[in-house]
CSV table of C-alpha atoms and ligand atoms in Angstrom, one decimal:
chain,number,residue,atom,x,y,z
A,1,MET,CA,-7.9,5.4,21.3
A,2,LYS,CA,-9.4,2.1,20.3
A,3,ILE,CA,-13.0,1.1,21.0
A,4,HIS,CA,-14.9,-2.2,20.8
A,5,GLU,CA,-16.8,-3.6,17.8
A,6,TYR,CA,-20.2,-3.0,19.5
A,7,GLN,CA,-19.3,0.6,20.2
A,8,ALA,CA,-18.1,1.1,16.6
A,9,LYS,CA,-21.3,-0.4,15.3
A,10,ALA,CA,-23.4,2.0,17.5
A,11,LEU,CA,-21.5,4.8,15.7
A,12,PHE,CA,-22.2,3.1,12.4
A,13,ARG,CA,-25.9,3.0,13.2
A,14,GLN,CA,-25.8,6.7,14.1
A,15,PHE,CA,-24.3,7.5,10.7
A,16,GLY,CA,-26.6,5.3,8.8
A,17,VAL,CA,-24.1,2.5,8.0
A,18,PRO,CA,-26.1,-0.8,7.9
A,19,VAL,CA,-25.2,-3.3,10.6
A,20,ALA,CA,-27.0,-6.5,11.8
A,21,LYS,CA,-29.2,-6.6,14.8
A,22,SER,CA,-27.3,-7.3,18.0
A,23,TYR,CA,-27.3,-7.3,21.8
A,24,VAL,CA,-24.3,-6.6,24.1
A,25,VAL,CA,-24.1,-8.7,27.3
A,26,GLU,CA,-21.8,-7.8,30.1
A,27,ASP,CA,-23.1,-9.9,33.0
A,28,PRO,CA,-24.4,-13.5,32.8
A,29,ASP,CA,-27.6,-12.3,34.6
A,30,GLU,CA,-28.5,-10.3,31.5
A,31,LEU,CA,-28.5,-13.4,29.3
A,32,GLY,CA,-32.1,-14.4,30.4
A,33,PRO,CA,-33.7,-11.1,29.4
A,34,VAL,CA,-31.7,-10.9,26.1
A,35,GLY,CA,-32.7,-14.5,25.4
A,36,ASN,CA,-36.3,-13.5,25.4
A,37,ASP,CA,-35.6,-11.0,22.6
A,38,LEU,CA,-33.6,-13.4,20.3
A,39,THR,CA,-35.7,-14.5,17.4
A,40,PRO,CA,-35.4,-18.1,16.3
A,41,GLY,CA,-32.5,-18.8,13.9
A,42,VAL,CA,-28.8,-18.4,13.7
A,43,TRP,CA,-26.9,-16.1,16.1
A,44,VAL,CA,-23.3,-15.3,16.2
A,45,VAL,CA,-21.5,-14.8,19.5
A,46,LYS,CA,-18.5,-12.4,19.4
A,47,ALA,CA,-16.0,-11.7,22.2
A,48,GLN,CA,-15.5,-8.0,22.5
A,49,VAL,CA,-11.8,-7.2,22.8
A,50,HIS,CA,-9.5,-4.6,21.3
A,51,ALA,CA,-7.9,-7.0,18.8
A,52,GLY,CA,-8.7,-8.7,15.5
A,53,GLY,CA,-8.4,-12.3,14.5
A,54,ARG,CA,-11.0,-13.3,17.0
A,55,GLY,CA,-12.6,-15.8,14.7
A,56,LYS,CA,-9.4,-17.8,14.7
A,57,GLY,CA,-8.4,-17.0,18.3
A,58,SER,CA,-9.4,-19.0,21.3
A,59,VAL,CA,-11.0,-18.1,24.6
A,60,GLN,CA,-9.5,-19.6,27.7
A,61,VAL,CA,-11.1,-19.9,31.1
A,62,ASP,CA,-8.8,-20.9,33.9
A,63,GLY,CA,-6.2,-22.0,31.4
A,64,LYS,CA,-8.6,-24.2,29.4
A,65,VAL,CA,-9.8,-23.5,25.9
A,66,VAL,CA,-13.6,-23.1,25.8
A,67,GLY,CA,-14.1,-22.0,22.2
A,68,LYS,CA,-13.3,-19.5,19.5
A,69,GLY,CA,-13.7,-15.7,19.9
A,70,VAL,CA,-16.4,-15.7,17.2
A,71,GLN,CA,-18.8,-18.6,17.2
A,72,VAL,CA,-21.9,-19.4,15.1
A,73,ALA,CA,-24.9,-20.8,17.1
A,74,PRO,CA,-27.7,-22.6,15.3
A,75,ASN,CA,-30.3,-21.2,17.7
A,76,PRO,CA,-30.7,-18.7,20.6
A,77,LYS,CA,-30.3,-21.3,23.3
A,78,VAL,CA,-26.9,-22.4,22.1
A,79,ALA,CA,-25.9,-18.7,21.5
A,80,LEU,CA,-26.7,-18.0,25.2
A,81,ASP,CA,-24.7,-21.0,26.3
A,82,ILE,CA,-21.7,-19.9,24.3
A,83,ALA,CA,-22.0,-16.4,25.6
A,84,ASP,CA,-22.1,-17.7,29.1
A,85,SER,CA,-19.1,-19.9,28.5
A,86,ILE,CA,-16.8,-17.2,27.2
A,87,LEU,CA,-17.8,-14.3,29.4
A,88,GLY,CA,-15.0,-13.7,31.9
A,89,GLY,CA,-12.5,-15.6,29.9
A,90,THR,CA,-9.3,-14.4,28.1
A,91,LEU,CA,-9.1,-14.3,24.3
A,92,HIS,CA,-5.8,-15.1,22.6
A,93,THR,CA,-5.4,-14.1,19.0
A,94,ILE,CA,-2.4,-13.3,16.8
A,95,GLN,CA,-3.0,-9.7,17.7
A,96,THR,CA,-3.3,-10.0,21.5
A,97,GLY,CA,0.2,-11.0,22.6
A,98,ASP,CA,0.9,-13.8,25.1
A,99,ARG,CA,-1.3,-12.3,27.9
A,100,GLY,CA,-4.5,-12.3,25.8
A,101,LYS,CA,-7.3,-9.8,26.4
A,102,PRO,CA,-10.1,-10.1,28.9
A,103,VAL,CA,-13.6,-10.9,27.5
A,104,SER,CA,-15.8,-8.7,29.7
A,105,ARG,CA,-18.5,-8.3,27.1
A,106,VAL,CA,-19.9,-10.3,24.3
A,107,LEU,CA,-22.0,-9.3,21.3
A,108,ILE,CA,-24.8,-11.6,20.2
A,109,GLU,CA,-25.5,-10.8,16.6
A,110,GLN,CA,-28.0,-12.0,14.2
A,111,GLY,CA,-26.6,-14.6,11.8
A,112,VAL,CA,-26.3,-13.4,8.3
A,113,ASP,CA,-26.4,-15.4,5.0
A,114,ILE,CA,-23.2,-14.1,3.5
A,115,GLU,CA,-23.0,-14.0,-0.3
A,116,SER,CA,-19.7,-12.2,-0.6
A,117,GLU,CA,-17.2,-10.6,1.8
A,118,PHE,CA,-15.4,-7.3,1.1
A,119,TYR,CA,-12.8,-5.2,2.8
A,120,LEU,CA,-13.2,-1.5,3.3
A,121,ALA,CA,-11.0,0.8,5.3
A,122,LEU,CA,-10.3,4.5,5.8
A,123,ILE,CA,-7.0,5.6,7.2
A,124,VAL,CA,-4.9,8.6,7.8
A,125,ASP,CA,-2.4,8.1,5.0
A,126,ARG,CA,0.8,9.9,5.8
A,127,GLU,CA,2.5,8.9,2.6
A,128,HIS,CA,-0.2,10.5,0.5
A,129,ALA,CA,-0.9,13.3,3.0
A,130,GLY,CA,-4.6,12.6,3.2
A,131,ILE,CA,-7.3,10.2,4.1
A,132,SER,CA,-7.1,7.1,2.0
A,133,ILE,CA,-10.0,4.8,1.3
A,134,MET,CA,-9.1,1.2,0.6
A,135,ALA,CA,-11.4,-1.4,-0.8
A,136,SER,CA,-11.0,-5.0,-1.8
A,137,THR,CA,-13.0,-8.0,-2.9
A,138,GLU,CA,-10.8,-10.1,-0.6
A,139,GLY,CA,-12.8,-9.5,2.6
A,140,GLY,CA,-12.6,-11.6,5.7
A,141,MET,CA,-8.9,-12.2,5.2
A,142,GLU,CA,-5.9,-10.5,6.9
A,143,ILE,CA,-5.4,-7.4,4.7
A,144,GLU,CA,-1.6,-7.6,5.2
A,145,GLU,CA,-1.7,-11.0,3.6
A,146,VAL,CA,-3.7,-9.7,0.6
A,147,ALA,CA,-1.3,-6.8,0.3
A,148,ARG,CA,1.6,-9.2,0.1
A,149,THR,CA,0.2,-11.8,-2.2
A,150,GLN,CA,-2.4,-10.0,-4.4
A,151,PRO,CA,-1.7,-6.3,-4.1
A,152,GLU,CA,-3.6,-5.6,-7.3
A,153,LYS,CA,-6.8,-6.6,-5.4
A,154,ILE,CA,-6.5,-3.6,-3.1
A,155,HIS,CA,-8.0,-0.4,-4.6
A,156,THR,CA,-7.0,2.9,-2.9
A,157,PHE,CA,-8.2,6.4,-3.3
A,158,THR,CA,-6.8,9.3,-1.4
A,159,VAL,CA,-9.3,12.1,-0.8
A,160,ASN,CA,-7.9,15.5,-1.6
A,161,PRO,CA,-8.3,17.5,1.6
A,162,LEU,CA,-8.9,20.7,-0.2
A,163,ILE,CA,-11.7,19.3,-2.3
A,164,GLY,CA,-13.2,16.9,0.3
A,165,TYR,CA,-15.3,13.9,-0.4
A,166,ARG,CA,-17.0,13.6,-3.8
A,167,SER,CA,-19.6,10.9,-4.7
A,168,HIS,CA,-17.6,9.5,-7.6
A,169,ILE,CA,-15.0,8.2,-5.1
A,170,GLY,CA,-17.2,5.4,-3.7
A,171,ARG,CA,-18.6,4.6,-7.2
A,172,ASP,CA,-15.1,4.4,-8.7
A,173,LEU,CA,-13.9,2.1,-6.0
A,174,GLY,CA,-17.0,-0.1,-6.5
A,175,VAL,CA,-16.3,-0.2,-10.3
A,176,GLU,CA,-12.7,-1.1,-9.8
A,177,MET,CA,-13.8,-4.0,-7.5
A,178,GLY,CA,-16.1,-5.1,-10.3
A,179,LEU,CA,-19.3,-4.7,-8.2
A,180,ARG,CA,-22.7,-5.6,-9.9
A,181,PRO,CA,-24.4,-2.3,-11.0
A,182,ASP,CA,-27.3,-2.8,-8.4
A,183,LEU,CA,-24.7,-2.9,-5.6
A,184,LEU,CA,-22.8,0.2,-6.6
A,185,VAL,CA,-25.1,2.9,-5.3
A,186,PRO,CA,-25.6,1.4,-1.8
A,187,PHE,CA,-21.8,0.7,-1.6
A,188,SER,CA,-21.0,4.3,-2.5
A,189,ALA,CA,-23.5,5.5,0.1
A,190,ILE,CA,-21.6,3.4,2.8
A,191,VAL,CA,-18.3,4.9,1.8
A,192,LYS,CA,-19.7,8.4,2.0
A,193,LYS,CA,-21.2,7.8,5.4
A,194,LEU,CA,-18.0,6.3,6.8
A,195,TYR,CA,-16.1,9.2,5.5
A,196,ALA,CA,-18.5,11.5,7.4
A,197,LEU,CA,-18.0,9.5,10.6
A,198,PHE,CA,-14.2,9.6,10.1
A,199,MET,CA,-14.2,13.4,9.7
A,200,GLU,CA,-16.7,14.2,12.4
A,201,LYS,CA,-15.1,12.1,15.1
A,202,ASP,CA,-11.5,12.6,14.1
A,203,CYS,CA,-10.8,9.0,13.5
A,204,SER,CA,-7.4,7.6,12.6
A,205,LEU,CA,-8.8,4.4,11.3
A,206,ILE,CA,-12.1,2.8,10.3
A,207,GLU,CA,-11.8,-0.8,9.1
A,208,VAL,CA,-14.7,-3.0,8.1
A,209,ASN,CA,-13.5,-6.5,7.5
A,210,PRO,CA,-15.7,-8.0,6.3
A,211,LEU,CA,-18.3,-5.7,4.7
A,212,VAL,CA,-20.7,-8.2,3.3
A,213,VAL,CA,-23.5,-8.5,0.8
A,214,THR,CA,-26.1,-10.9,2.0
A,215,LYS,CA,-27.9,-13.5,-0.1
A,216,GLN,CA,-30.9,-11.1,0.1
A,217,GLY,CA,-28.7,-8.4,-1.6
A,218,GLN,CA,-28.2,-6.2,1.4
A,219,TRP,CA,-24.9,-4.6,2.4
A,220,LEU,CA,-23.9,-5.0,6.1
A,221,ALA,CA,-20.8,-4.1,8.1
A,222,LEU,CA,-20.2,-7.4,9.9
A,223,ASP,CA,-17.1,-6.3,11.7
A,224,ALA,CA,-16.1,-2.8,12.8
A,225,LYS,CA,-12.8,-1.4,14.0
A,226,VAL,CA,-12.6,2.3,14.8
A,227,THR,CA,-9.7,4.2,16.3
A,228,PHE,CA,-9.7,7.8,17.3
A,229,ASP,CA,-6.8,10.3,17.1
A,230,ASP,CA,-5.9,10.9,20.7
A,231,ASN,CA,-4.7,14.4,20.0
A,232,ALA,CA,-8.2,15.3,18.8
A,233,LEU,CA,-10.1,13.8,21.7
A,234,TYR,CA,-10.6,17.2,23.3
A,235,ARG,CA,-12.8,18.1,20.3
A,236,ASN,CA,-15.0,15.0,21.0
A,237,PRO,CA,-15.1,14.7,24.7
A,238,ASP,CA,-18.2,12.4,24.5
A,239,LEU,CA,-16.0,9.7,23.0
A,240,ILE,CA,-13.8,9.4,26.1
A,241,GLN,CA,-16.5,7.4,27.9
A,242,LEU,CA,-16.0,4.7,25.2
A,243,GLN,CA,-12.5,4.1,26.5
A,244,ASP,CA,-11.9,0.6,28.0
A,245,LEU,CA,-8.5,0.7,29.8
A,246,SER,CA,-8.9,-3.0,30.9
A,247,GLN,CA,-8.0,-3.8,27.2
A,248,GLU,CA,-4.8,-1.9,27.2
A,249,GLU,CA,-1.3,-3.1,28.5
A,250,PRO,CA,-1.3,-2.2,32.2
A,251,SER,CA,2.2,-0.7,32.0
A,252,GLU,CA,1.2,1.5,29.0
A,253,VAL,CA,-1.8,2.8,31.0
A,254,GLU,CA,0.4,3.5,34.0
A,255,ALA,CA,2.9,5.3,31.8
A,256,ALA,CA,0.1,7.3,30.1
A,257,GLU,CA,-1.2,8.4,33.5
A,258,ALA,CA,2.3,9.7,34.3
A,259,ARG,CA,2.4,11.4,30.8
A,260,LEU,CA,5.2,9.1,29.6
A,261,SER,CA,5.2,7.4,26.3
A,262,TYR,CA,5.6,3.7,26.7
A,263,VAL,CA,5.5,1.0,24.1
A,264,SER,CA,5.6,-2.6,24.9
A,265,LEU,CA,7.4,-5.0,22.5
A,266,ASP,CA,8.2,-8.7,22.4
A,267,GLY,CA,11.9,-8.9,23.3
A,268,ASN,CA,13.8,-8.9,26.7
A,269,ILE,CA,15.7,-5.6,26.9
A,270,GLY,CA,14.0,-2.6,28.5
A,271,CYS,CA,15.0,0.7,26.9
A,272,LEU,CA,14.6,4.0,28.8
A,273,VAL,CA,15.4,6.9,26.5
A,274,ASN,CA,14.6,10.6,26.0
A,275,GLY,CA,13.0,11.5,22.7
A,276,ALA,CA,11.3,9.4,20.0
A,277,GLY,CA,14.2,9.7,17.6
A,278,LEU,CA,16.7,8.4,20.1
A,279,ALA,CA,14.2,5.6,21.0
A,280,MET,CA,14.1,4.4,17.4
A,281,ALA,CA,17.9,4.6,17.1
A,282,THR,CA,18.3,2.7,20.4
A,283,MET,CA,16.1,-0.1,19.2
A,284,ASP,CA,17.9,-0.2,15.8
A,285,ILE,CA,21.3,-0.5,17.4
A,286,ILE,CA,20.1,-3.2,19.8
A,287,LYS,CA,18.7,-5.2,17.0
A,288,GLU,CA,21.8,-4.7,14.9
A,289,LEU,CA,23.9,-6.1,17.7
A,290,GLY,CA,21.7,-9.2,18.0
A,291,GLY,CA,19.4,-8.1,20.9
A,292,ASP,CA,15.7,-7.7,21.1
A,293,PRO,CA,14.0,-4.7,22.8
A,294,ALA,CA,11.2,-5.5,25.3
A,295,ASN,CA,9.8,-2.0,25.3
A,296,PHE,CA,10.8,1.6,25.1
A,297,LEU,CA,9.9,4.3,27.5
A,298,ASP,CA,10.4,7.8,26.4
A,299,ILE,CA,10.9,10.2,29.4
A,300,GLY,CA,10.5,13.1,27.0
A,301,GLY,CA,12.3,16.4,26.9
A,302,THR,CA,11.4,17.8,30.3
A,303,ALA,CA,12.1,14.9,32.6
A,304,THR,CA,12.2,15.5,36.4
A,305,THR,CA,13.8,13.2,39.0
A,306,ASP,CA,10.3,12.0,39.9
A,307,ASN,CA,9.2,10.9,36.5
A,308,VAL,CA,12.6,9.2,35.8
A,309,ALA,CA,12.0,7.3,39.0
A,310,ARG,CA,8.5,6.5,38.0
A,311,SER,CA,9.6,5.4,34.5
A,312,PHE,CA,12.1,3.1,36.0
A,313,GLU,CA,9.5,1.5,38.3
A,314,ILE,CA,7.2,0.9,35.4
A,315,MET,CA,10.0,-0.6,33.4
A,316,LEU,CA,11.0,-3.0,36.2
A,317,LYS,CA,7.4,-4.3,36.4
A,318,ASP,CA,7.6,-5.4,32.7
A,319,LYS,CA,9.4,-8.7,32.1
A,320,VAL,CA,12.9,-7.6,31.2
A,321,ASP,CA,16.2,-9.3,31.5
A,322,GLY,CA,18.1,-6.1,31.5
A,323,ILE,CA,17.7,-2.3,31.1
A,324,PHE,CA,19.5,0.1,28.8
A,325,VAL,CA,19.2,3.8,29.8
A,326,ASN,CA,20.3,5.8,26.9
A,327,VAL,CA,20.0,9.6,27.5
A,328,PHE,CA,21.2,12.5,25.5
A,329,GLY,CA,21.1,15.5,27.7
A,330,GLY,CA,19.8,18.6,26.0
A,331,ILE,CA,17.1,20.3,27.9
A,332,VAL,CA,17.0,17.2,30.1
A,333,ARG,CA,20.0,17.2,32.4
A,334,CYS,CA,22.0,14.0,32.9
A,335,ASP,CA,22.3,14.6,36.6
A,336,VAL,CA,18.5,14.8,36.9
A,337,VAL,CA,18.2,11.5,35.2
A,338,ALA,CA,20.9,10.0,37.3
A,339,ARG,CA,19.3,11.2,40.5
A,340,GLY,CA,15.9,9.7,39.3
A,341,LEU,CA,17.6,6.3,38.8
A,342,VAL,CA,19.3,6.4,42.1
A,343,GLU,CA,16.1,7.3,43.8
A,344,ALA,CA,14.2,4.5,42.1
A,345,LEU,CA,16.9,2.0,43.0
A,346,GLY,CA,16.6,3.1,46.6
A,347,GLN,CA,13.1,1.6,46.6
A,348,VAL,CA,13.7,-1.6,44.8
A,349,LYS,CA,16.5,-4.1,44.6
A,350,LEU,CA,18.1,-4.3,41.1
A,351,GLU,CA,18.4,-7.9,40.2
A,352,ILE,CA,19.1,-7.5,36.5
A,353,PRO,CA,21.9,-5.8,34.6
A,354,LEU,CA,21.5,-2.0,34.1
A,355,VAL,CA,23.6,-0.2,31.5
A,356,VAL,CA,23.6,3.5,31.5
A,357,ARG,CA,24.8,5.8,28.7
A,358,LEU,CA,24.7,9.5,29.5
A,359,GLU,CA,25.9,12.2,27.1
A,360,GLY,CA,25.4,15.9,26.8
A,361,ASN,CA,24.2,18.4,29.4
A,362,GLN,CA,25.7,17.6,32.9
A,363,ARG,CA,27.0,14.3,31.8
A,364,ASP,CA,30.0,14.2,34.3
A,365,ALA,CA,27.8,15.2,37.2
A,366,GLY,CA,25.4,12.4,36.3
A,367,LEU,CA,28.1,9.8,36.0
A,368,LYS,CA,29.5,10.9,39.3
A,369,LEU,CA,26.2,10.5,41.0
A,370,LEU,CA,25.9,7.0,39.7
A,371,GLU,CA,29.4,6.1,40.8
A,372,ASP,CA,28.9,7.6,44.3
A,373,SER,CA,25.7,5.6,44.7
A,374,GLY,CA,27.6,2.4,44.9
A,375,LEU,CA,24.9,0.7,42.8
A,376,PRO,CA,25.8,-2.1,40.4
A,377,ILE,CA,25.4,0.1,37.3
A,378,ILE,CA,27.4,-0.5,34.2
A,379,THR,CA,28.3,2.8,32.5
A,380,ALA,CA,28.9,3.0,28.8
A,381,LYS,CA,31.3,5.1,26.8
A,382,ASP,CA,28.8,5.8,24.0
A,383,MET,CA,25.6,4.5,22.5
A,384,ARG,CA,27.1,1.6,20.6
A,385,ASP,CA,29.2,0.5,23.6
A,386,GLY,CA,26.0,0.7,25.8
A,387,ALA,CA,24.0,-1.4,23.3
A,388,ARG,CA,26.8,-3.9,23.1
A,389,LEU,CA,27.0,-4.2,26.9
A,390,ILE,CA,23.3,-4.7,27.4
A,391,VAL,CA,23.0,-7.2,24.5
A,392,GLU,CA,25.9,-9.2,26.0
A,393,ALA,CA,24.4,-9.1,29.5
A,394,CYS,CA,21.0,-10.2,28.3
A,395,LYS,CA,22.1,-13.0,26.0
A,396,LYS,CA,19.9,-16.1,26.6
A,397,PRO,CA,22.0,-19.2,27.1
A,398,GLY,CA,21.7,-21.5,24.2
A,399,LYS,CA,19.9,-19.0,21.9
A,400,GLY,CA,23.1,-18.1,20.2
A,401,ASN,CA,22.1,-14.4,19.7
B,1,ADP,P1,-12.4,-11.1,13.5
B,1,ADP,O1,-12.0,-10.3,12.4
B,1,ADP,O2,-12.0,-10.6,14.8
B,1,ADP,O3,-12.1,-12.6,13.4
B,1,ADP,P2,-15.2,-10.8,12.6
B,1,ADP,O4,-16.2,-10.0,13.2
B,1,ADP,O5,-14.6,-10.4,11.3
B,1,ADP,O6,-14.0,-11.1,13.7
B,1,ADP,O7,-15.8,-12.3,12.4
B,1,ADP,C1,-15.1,-13.3,11.8
B,1,ADP,C2,-15.9,-14.0,10.6
B,1,ADP,O8,-17.1,-14.5,11.2
B,1,ADP,C3,-16.3,-13.0,9.6
B,1,ADP,O9,-15.3,-12.9,8.6
B,1,ADP,C4,-17.6,-13.6,9.1
B,1,ADP,O10,-17.3,-14.5,8.0
B,1,ADP,C5,-18.2,-14.3,10.3
B,1,ADP,N1,-19.2,-13.5,10.9
B,1,ADP,C6,-19.1,-12.5,11.8
B,1,ADP,N2,-20.3,-12.0,12.1
B,1,ADP,C7,-21.2,-12.7,11.5
B,1,ADP,C8,-22.7,-12.7,11.5
B,1,ADP,N3,-23.4,-11.8,12.2
B,1,ADP,N4,-23.3,-13.6,10.7
B,1,ADP,C9,-22.6,-14.5,10.0
B,1,ADP,N5,-21.2,-14.6,10.0
B,1,ADP,C10,-20.5,-13.7,10.7
B,2,MG,MG1,-12.9,-9.1,11.0
């Protein structure tokens, strides 16, 4: 589960990680009272969305660009005007996808005199089977870019889960980054506190980009991205109120409510499958044959007619040029899946190609149900055949794919 920067910063404050003074505004009516509190000087207005790259992204209102997602204002008056102009808009960044994300809140934060920007992150690191702490002097940049061009500038330490956090970790990272001696102790303290937050709240990611040192020699977390492990939310029920579903893909929210796993992608072929492994294999084979998946929806191992029908409806709402149903019946019976498809197609008219591959438990019964329905369904011999058929059917004219 993702949360907003302002919520992450509230947690930072709780754990003693230094952040700049700031105000959250949700309604233009609140701008007046907040304005009375803003001290003279520079303020930075930051759109609150679940995506990074806001500084380079632009906010649109009614299709017109009104400014960037992070803007520096020379005084409180301008800050309030900027906040007013972007509230209610849609922010488009490299991370938001074409639809953008709604700007329902802005953070007005005290402008800081930055001396240097750093990168600090804590992640669940599967490769090293532990929580890794990554630090870099190249803050403020896309970390993927740093990893590609200057990997030696990223310093990583994986905490041994049996030993836990030790104070030397933060110090060692600071030394590797070449920090001035006077900055080492407070840096190390921040790493330690973020680790405590990570453990206590069962995070899957904490990313501070940038973590800055001000001209006055103070460390501040200027940006904050925190993600929680959904499977551990039951241990921290207080965190659930931080959820903002308006920031998520509507189809993903709908699928989650129906307890289906749904992932939206950039292509044009919808994939309805059972099981995560089959989902990956389906996407691989579609790609291999020159197609591009728009999403995958995993109906799981215990699908019923109802949730197959529901899955299909969710899939049809997404912008797809065709759908590939690829099911291997184990515990899931192919006839149950087929009945779900027929049921869903009884409600809506199918205007795009639908290729179905059924294999395994009750395959023949499933295929017969599809055939008897008289629906314009293309059945496939096997997975490769199905992928080929859907890629053919969804070819975009002139794209040559
Ligand atoms: P994003 O990563 O989404 O672009 P950030 O919060 O990192 O958003 O802000 C982008 C950049 O704006 C930062 O790298 C920093 O240089 C600058 N910035 C952000 N907050 C402040 C602030 N309070 N004072 C001064 N500069 C800031
Ligand atoms: Mg940032």
